GROMACS .gro file of C-alpha atoms in nm:
model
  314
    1UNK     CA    1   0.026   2.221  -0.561
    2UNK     CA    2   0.068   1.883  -0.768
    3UNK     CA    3   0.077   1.691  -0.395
    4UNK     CA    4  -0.238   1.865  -0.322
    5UNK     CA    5  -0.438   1.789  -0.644
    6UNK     CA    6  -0.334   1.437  -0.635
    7UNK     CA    7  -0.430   1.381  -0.279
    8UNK     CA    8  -0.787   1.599  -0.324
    9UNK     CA    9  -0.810   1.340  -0.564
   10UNK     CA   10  -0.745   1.030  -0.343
   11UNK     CA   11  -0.951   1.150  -0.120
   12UNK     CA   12  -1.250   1.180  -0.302
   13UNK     CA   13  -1.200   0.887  -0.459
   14UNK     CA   14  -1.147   0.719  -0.111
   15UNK     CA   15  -1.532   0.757  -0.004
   16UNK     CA   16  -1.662   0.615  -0.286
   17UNK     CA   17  -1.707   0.276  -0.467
   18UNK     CA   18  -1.545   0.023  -0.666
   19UNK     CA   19  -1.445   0.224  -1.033
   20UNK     CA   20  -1.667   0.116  -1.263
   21UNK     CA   21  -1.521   0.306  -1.566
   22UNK     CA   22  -1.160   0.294  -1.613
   23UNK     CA   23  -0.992   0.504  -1.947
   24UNK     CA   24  -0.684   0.269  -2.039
   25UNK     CA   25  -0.422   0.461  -2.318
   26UNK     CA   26  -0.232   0.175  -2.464
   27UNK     CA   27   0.122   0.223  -2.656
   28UNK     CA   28  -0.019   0.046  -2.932
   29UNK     CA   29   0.093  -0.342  -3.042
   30UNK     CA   30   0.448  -0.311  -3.109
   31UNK     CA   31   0.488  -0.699  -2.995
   32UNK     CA   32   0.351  -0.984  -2.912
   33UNK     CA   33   0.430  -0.902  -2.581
   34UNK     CA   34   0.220  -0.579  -2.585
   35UNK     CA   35  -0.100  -0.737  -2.767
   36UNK     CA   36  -0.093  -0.966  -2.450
   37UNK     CA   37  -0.078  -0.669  -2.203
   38UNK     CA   38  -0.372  -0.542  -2.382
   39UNK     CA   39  -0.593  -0.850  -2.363
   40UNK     CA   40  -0.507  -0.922  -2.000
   41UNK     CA   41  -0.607  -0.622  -1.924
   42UNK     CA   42  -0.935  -0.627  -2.100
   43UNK     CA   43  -0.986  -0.968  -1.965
   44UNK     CA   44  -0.888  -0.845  -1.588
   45UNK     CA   45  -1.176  -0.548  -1.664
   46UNK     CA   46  -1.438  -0.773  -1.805
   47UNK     CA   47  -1.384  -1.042  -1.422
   48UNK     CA   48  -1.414  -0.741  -1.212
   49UNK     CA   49  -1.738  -0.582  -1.423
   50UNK     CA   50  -1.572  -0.314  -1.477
   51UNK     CA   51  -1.611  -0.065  -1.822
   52UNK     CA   52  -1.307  -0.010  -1.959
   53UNK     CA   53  -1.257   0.227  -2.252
   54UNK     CA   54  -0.940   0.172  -2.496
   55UNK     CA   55  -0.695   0.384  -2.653
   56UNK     CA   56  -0.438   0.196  -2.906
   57UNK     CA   57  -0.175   0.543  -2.953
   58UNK     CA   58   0.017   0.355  -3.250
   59UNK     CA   59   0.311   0.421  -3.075
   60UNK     CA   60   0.251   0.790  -3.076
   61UNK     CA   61   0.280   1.001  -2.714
   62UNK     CA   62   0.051   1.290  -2.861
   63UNK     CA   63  -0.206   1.021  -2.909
   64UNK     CA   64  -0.186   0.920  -2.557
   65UNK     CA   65  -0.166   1.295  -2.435
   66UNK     CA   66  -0.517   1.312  -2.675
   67UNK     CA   67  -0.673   1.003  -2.509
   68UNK     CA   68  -0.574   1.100  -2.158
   69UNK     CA   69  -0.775   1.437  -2.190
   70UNK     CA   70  -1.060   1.252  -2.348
   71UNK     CA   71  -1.101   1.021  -2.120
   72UNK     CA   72  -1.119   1.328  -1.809
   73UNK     CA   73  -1.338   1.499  -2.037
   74UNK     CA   74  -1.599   1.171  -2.013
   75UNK     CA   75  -1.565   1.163  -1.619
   76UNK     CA   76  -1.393   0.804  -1.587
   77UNK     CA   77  -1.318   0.693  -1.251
   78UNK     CA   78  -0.941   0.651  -1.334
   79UNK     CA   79  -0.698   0.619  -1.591
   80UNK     CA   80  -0.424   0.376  -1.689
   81UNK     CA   81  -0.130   0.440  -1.879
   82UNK     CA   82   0.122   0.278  -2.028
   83UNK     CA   83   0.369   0.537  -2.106
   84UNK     CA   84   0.557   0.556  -2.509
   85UNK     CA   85   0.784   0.716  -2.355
   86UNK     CA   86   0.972   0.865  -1.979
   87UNK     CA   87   0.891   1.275  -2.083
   88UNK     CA   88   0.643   1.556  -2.145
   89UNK     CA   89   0.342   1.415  -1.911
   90UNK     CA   90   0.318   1.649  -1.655
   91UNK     CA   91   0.046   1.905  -1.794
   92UNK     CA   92  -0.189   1.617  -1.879
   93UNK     CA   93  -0.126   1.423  -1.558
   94UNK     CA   94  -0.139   1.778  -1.357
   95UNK     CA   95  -0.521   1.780  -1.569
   96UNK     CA   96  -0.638   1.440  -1.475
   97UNK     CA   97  -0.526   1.524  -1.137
   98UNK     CA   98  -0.749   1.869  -1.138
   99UNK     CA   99  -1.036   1.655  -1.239
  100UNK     CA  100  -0.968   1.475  -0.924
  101UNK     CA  101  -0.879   1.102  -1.153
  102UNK     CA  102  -0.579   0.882  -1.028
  103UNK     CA  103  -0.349   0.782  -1.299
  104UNK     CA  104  -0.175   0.409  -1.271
  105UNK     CA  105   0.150   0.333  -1.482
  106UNK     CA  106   0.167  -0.019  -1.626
  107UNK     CA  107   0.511  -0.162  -1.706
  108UNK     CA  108   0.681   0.143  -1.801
  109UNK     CA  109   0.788   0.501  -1.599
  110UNK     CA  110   0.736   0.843  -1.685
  111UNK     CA  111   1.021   1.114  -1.516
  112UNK     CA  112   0.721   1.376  -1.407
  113UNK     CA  113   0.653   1.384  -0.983
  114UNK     CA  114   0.568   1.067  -0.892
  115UNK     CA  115   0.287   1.295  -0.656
  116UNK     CA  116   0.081   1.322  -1.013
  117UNK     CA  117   0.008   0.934  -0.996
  118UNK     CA  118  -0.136   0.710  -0.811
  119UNK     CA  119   0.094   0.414  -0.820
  120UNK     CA  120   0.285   0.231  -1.114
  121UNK     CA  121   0.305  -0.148  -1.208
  122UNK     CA  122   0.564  -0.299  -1.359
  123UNK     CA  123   0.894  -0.501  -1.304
  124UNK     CA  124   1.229  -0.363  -1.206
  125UNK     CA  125   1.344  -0.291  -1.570
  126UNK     CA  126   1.697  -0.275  -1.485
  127UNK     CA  127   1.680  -0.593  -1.311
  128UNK     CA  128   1.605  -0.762  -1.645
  129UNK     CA  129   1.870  -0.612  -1.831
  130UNK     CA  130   2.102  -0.728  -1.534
  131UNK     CA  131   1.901  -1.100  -1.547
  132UNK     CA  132   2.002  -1.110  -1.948
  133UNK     CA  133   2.340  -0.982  -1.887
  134UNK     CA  134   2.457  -1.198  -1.609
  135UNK     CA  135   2.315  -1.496  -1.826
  136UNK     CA  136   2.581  -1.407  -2.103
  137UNK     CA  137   2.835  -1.354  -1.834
  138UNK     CA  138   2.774  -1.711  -1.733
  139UNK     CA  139   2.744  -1.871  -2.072
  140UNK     CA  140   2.964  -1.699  -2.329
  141UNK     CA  141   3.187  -1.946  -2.491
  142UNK     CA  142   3.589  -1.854  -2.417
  143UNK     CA  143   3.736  -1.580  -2.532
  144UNK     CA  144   3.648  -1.244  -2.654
  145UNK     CA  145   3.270  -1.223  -2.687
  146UNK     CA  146   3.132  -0.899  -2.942
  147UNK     CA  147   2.812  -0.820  -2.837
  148UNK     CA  148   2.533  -0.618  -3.052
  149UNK     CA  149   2.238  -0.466  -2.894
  150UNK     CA  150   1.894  -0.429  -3.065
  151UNK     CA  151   1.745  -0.159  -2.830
  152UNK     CA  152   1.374  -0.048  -2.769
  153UNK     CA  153   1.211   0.269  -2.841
  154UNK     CA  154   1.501   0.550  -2.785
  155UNK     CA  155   1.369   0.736  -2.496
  156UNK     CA  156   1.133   0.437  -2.319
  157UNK     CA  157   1.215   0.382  -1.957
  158UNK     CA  158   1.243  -0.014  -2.101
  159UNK     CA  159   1.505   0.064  -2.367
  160UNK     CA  160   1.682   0.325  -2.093
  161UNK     CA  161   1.657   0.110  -1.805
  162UNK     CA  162   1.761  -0.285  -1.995
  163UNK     CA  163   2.080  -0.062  -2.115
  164UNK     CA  164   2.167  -0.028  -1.842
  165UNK     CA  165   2.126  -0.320  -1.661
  166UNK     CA  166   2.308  -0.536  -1.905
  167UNK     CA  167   2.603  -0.270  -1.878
  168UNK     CA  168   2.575  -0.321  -1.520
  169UNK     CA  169   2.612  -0.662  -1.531
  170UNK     CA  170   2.910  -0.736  -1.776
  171UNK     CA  171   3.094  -0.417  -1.617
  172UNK     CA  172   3.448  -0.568  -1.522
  173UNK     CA  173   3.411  -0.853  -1.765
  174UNK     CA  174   3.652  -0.692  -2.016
  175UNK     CA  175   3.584  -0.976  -2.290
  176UNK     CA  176   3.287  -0.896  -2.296
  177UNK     CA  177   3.193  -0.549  -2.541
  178UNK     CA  178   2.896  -0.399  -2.686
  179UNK     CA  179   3.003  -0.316  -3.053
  180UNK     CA  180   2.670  -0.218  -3.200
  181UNK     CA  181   2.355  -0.086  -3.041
  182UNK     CA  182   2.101   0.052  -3.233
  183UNK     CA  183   1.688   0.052  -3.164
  184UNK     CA  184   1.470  -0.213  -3.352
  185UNK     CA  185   1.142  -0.004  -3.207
  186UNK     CA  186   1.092  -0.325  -2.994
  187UNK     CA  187   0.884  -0.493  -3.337
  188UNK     CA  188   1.009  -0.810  -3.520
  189UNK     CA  189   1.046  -0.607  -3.852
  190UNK     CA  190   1.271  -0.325  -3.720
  191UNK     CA  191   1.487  -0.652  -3.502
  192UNK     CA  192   1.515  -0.810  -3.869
  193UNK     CA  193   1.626  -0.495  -4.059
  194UNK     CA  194   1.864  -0.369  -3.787
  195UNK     CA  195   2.022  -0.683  -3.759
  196UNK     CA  196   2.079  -0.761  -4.105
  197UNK     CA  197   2.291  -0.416  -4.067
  198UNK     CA  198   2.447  -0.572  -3.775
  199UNK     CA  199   2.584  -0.886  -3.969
  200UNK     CA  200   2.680  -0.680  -4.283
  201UNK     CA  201   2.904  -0.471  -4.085
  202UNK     CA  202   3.031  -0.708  -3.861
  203UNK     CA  203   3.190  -0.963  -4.119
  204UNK     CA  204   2.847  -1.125  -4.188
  205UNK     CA  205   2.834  -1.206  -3.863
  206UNK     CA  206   3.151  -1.387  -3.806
  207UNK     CA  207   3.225  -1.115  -3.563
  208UNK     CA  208   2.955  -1.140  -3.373
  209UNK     CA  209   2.979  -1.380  -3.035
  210UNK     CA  210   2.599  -1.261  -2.901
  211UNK     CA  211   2.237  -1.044  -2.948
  212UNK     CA  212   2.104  -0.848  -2.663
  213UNK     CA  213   1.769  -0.749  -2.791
  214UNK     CA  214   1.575  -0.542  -2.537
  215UNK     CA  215   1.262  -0.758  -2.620
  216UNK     CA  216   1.153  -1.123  -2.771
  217UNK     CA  217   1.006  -0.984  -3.095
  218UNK     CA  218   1.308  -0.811  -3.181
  219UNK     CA  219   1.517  -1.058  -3.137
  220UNK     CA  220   1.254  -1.326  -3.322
  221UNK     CA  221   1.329  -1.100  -3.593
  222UNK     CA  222   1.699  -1.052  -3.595
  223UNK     CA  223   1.696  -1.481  -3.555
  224UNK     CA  224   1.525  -1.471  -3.938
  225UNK     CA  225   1.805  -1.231  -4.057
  226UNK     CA  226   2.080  -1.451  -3.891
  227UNK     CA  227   1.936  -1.745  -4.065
  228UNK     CA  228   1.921  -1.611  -4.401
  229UNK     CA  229   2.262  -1.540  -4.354
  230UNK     CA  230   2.301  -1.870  -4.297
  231UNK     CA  231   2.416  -1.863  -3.967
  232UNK     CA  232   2.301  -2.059  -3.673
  233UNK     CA  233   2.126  -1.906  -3.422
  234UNK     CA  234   2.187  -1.998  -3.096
  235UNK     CA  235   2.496  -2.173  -3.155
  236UNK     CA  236   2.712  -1.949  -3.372
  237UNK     CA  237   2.540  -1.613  -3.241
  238UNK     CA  238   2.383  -1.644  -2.867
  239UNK     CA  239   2.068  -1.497  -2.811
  240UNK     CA  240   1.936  -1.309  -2.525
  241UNK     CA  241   1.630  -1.136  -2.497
  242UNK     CA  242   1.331  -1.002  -2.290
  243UNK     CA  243   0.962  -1.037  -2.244
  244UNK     CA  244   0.908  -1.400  -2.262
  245UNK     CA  245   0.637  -1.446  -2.518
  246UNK     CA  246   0.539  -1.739  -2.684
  247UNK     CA  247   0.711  -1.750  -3.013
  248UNK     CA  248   1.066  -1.712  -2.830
  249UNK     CA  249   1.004  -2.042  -2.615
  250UNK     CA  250   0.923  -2.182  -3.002
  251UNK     CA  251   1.260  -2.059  -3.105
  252UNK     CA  252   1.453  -2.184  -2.773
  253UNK     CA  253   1.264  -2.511  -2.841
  254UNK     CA  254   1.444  -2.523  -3.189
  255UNK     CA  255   1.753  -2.454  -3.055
  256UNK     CA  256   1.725  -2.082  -3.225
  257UNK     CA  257   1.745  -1.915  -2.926
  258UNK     CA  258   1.895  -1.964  -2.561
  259UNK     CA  259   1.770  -1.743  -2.303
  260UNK     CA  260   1.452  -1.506  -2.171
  261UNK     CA  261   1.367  -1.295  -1.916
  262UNK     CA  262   0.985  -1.293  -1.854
  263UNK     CA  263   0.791  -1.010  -1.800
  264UNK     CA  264   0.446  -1.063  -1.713
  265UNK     CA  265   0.185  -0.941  -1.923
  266UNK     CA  266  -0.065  -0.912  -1.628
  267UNK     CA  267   0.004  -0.547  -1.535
  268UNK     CA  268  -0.386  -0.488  -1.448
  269UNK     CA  269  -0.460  -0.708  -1.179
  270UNK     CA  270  -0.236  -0.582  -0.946
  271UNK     CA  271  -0.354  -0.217  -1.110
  272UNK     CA  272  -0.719  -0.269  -1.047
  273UNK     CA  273  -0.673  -0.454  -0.686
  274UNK     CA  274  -0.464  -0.129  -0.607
  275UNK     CA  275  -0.760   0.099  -0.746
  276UNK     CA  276  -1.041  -0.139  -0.561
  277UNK     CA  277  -0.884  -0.138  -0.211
  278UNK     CA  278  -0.795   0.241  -0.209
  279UNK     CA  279  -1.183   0.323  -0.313
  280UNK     CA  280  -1.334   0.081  -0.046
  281UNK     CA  281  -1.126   0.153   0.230
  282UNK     CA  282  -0.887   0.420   0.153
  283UNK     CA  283  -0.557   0.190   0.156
  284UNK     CA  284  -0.305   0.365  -0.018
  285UNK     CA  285  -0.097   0.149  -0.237
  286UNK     CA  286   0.275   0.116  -0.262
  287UNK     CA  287   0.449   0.394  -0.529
  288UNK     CA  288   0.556   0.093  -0.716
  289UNK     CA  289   0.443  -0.205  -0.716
  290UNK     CA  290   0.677  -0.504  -0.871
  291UNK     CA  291   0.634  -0.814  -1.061
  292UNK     CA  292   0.859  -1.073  -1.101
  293UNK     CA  293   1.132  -1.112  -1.357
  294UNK     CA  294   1.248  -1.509  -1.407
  295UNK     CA  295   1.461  -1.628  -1.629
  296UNK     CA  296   1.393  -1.897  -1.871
  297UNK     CA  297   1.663  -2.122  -2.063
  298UNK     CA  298   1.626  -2.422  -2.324
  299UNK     CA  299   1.673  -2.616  -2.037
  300UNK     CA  300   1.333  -2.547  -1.920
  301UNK     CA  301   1.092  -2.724  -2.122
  302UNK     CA  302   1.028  -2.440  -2.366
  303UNK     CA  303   0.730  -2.644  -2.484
  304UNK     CA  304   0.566  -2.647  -2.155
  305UNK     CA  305   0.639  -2.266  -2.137
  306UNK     CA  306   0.503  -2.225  -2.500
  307UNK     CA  307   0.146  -2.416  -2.379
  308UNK     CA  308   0.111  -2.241  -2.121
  309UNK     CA  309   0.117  -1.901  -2.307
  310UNK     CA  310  -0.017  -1.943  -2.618
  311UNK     CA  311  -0.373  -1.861  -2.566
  312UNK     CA  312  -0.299  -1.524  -2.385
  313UNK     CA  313  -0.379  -1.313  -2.648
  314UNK     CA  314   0.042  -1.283  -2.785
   0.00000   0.00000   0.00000
């Protein structure tokens, strides 16, 4: 039944134009990163002429599930969501999909059938964590290296999926352990206050060898509680993070910080060209379609990188 609705669904949509109105439910603006996503995306909309209506959740899934119904009740032409969290979407995708409107994911997973969606954006989140991890693995100074890990949202396919990755990746490297992981919400405050925790119970951070945070902001955060601890970031505690936003290229510029894995904030573009060449000529995208994940270092030009990123809307 859900394979059927979807596809009644693609196939209507397949006969007629270009969307015109497109419902977007946002997580909210955790980070700088996610700010970004949002003006992109509203930037990628206003190019292509196309109407799109905005729902900021605050970081709330019931105010997603809420925007998701009110944007079938309106009649837009289809819907993208970037997912709080991996559970409890199936009866509103299962409605969007009665209504006969295709559903994109941007940057982020849910666990219903992937038959109740369209297609999903976004990189290969383990692949980060396994980028970051690899990085330490490569870097760490000799010895026995004490990891902690400032985690995103418990129960995000980001937080889930960078976990894992970064265990994947230090796996076998037995001086290498995880001591503390606890989640900093993926926003610069919670990074600051869990961290602080971090160095308190850790022998004010004379323990620690190196930060894992799941995202820049956190770990921009956790860098202001290292310093007031007076501890040098970057040098006496290694930092490794996600995202790749503007402020953390600052940071590696200052020495505060060593490495980044990027995640592009441009999850629409590939979203709406998806969207514009099913509706004209009934190609059927890809499940997933990935961006790229690089990894940046203070070795290159964090200044440049900083330019070049400032003005997106982080």
């Amino acid at each position: 039944m859900k394979k059927y609705l979807l596809g009644a669904a693609l196939a209507a949509l397949s006969t007629g134009a270009t969307a015109q109105t497109i419902g977007f439910s946002q997580i909210g603006s955790e980070s700088g990163w996610r700010a970004a996503e949002t003006t992109v995306t509203q930037q990628q909309a206003e190019e292509r002429g196309i109407d799109l209506r905005f729902s900021d959740a605050q970081q709330r899934q019931e105010n997603q599930i809420a925007a998701i119904r009110s944007f079938v009740a309106q009649g837009v032409d289809a819907i993208l969501l970037a997912p709080v969290v991996a559970t409890g979407w199936d009866s509103v995708l299962e409605e969007a999909a009665e209504a006969e409107i295709p559903v994109v994911l941007l940057d982020r997973m849910v666990d219903s059938d992937p038959s109740l969606y369209l297609t999903a954006v976004g990189s290969d989140l383990v692949h980060e964590g396994e980028v970051a991890g690899q990085w330490l693995v490569d870097n760490k100074p000799e010895g026995e290296c004490r990891v902690v890990e400032l985690q995103g949202t418990t129960g995000s396919s980001p937080a889930i999926d960078r976990a894992n990755g970064f265990l994947s990746a230090i796996e076998g490297h037995d001086d290498i352990e995880i001591v503390r992981s606890q989640t900093g919400d993926f926003t610069r405050s919670g990074g600051k206050e869990v961290m602080e925790s971090f160095l308190q119970a850790e022998g004010g951070g004379d323990n620690i060898c190196a930060l894992y945070a799941h995202n820049d902001d956190m770990a921009l955060g956790a860098i202001q509680a290292i310093k007031e601890a007076g501890i040098d970031p970057g040098d006496d505690i290694l930092i490794v993070s996600i995202d790749a936003v503007p402020d953390i290229f600052l940071a590696m510029a200052d020495g505060d910080a060593n490495a980044t894995v990027e995640l592009t904030p441009n999850m629409a573009g590939p979203a709406f060209d998806a969207l514009d060449a099913y509706m004209n000529d009934g190609t059927e995208p890809e499940k997933f379609i990935q961006t790229e994940s690089t990894l940046y270092t203070q070795a290159d030009d964090p200044m440049g990188e900083y330019e070049a990123r400032k003005d997106l809307g982080y």
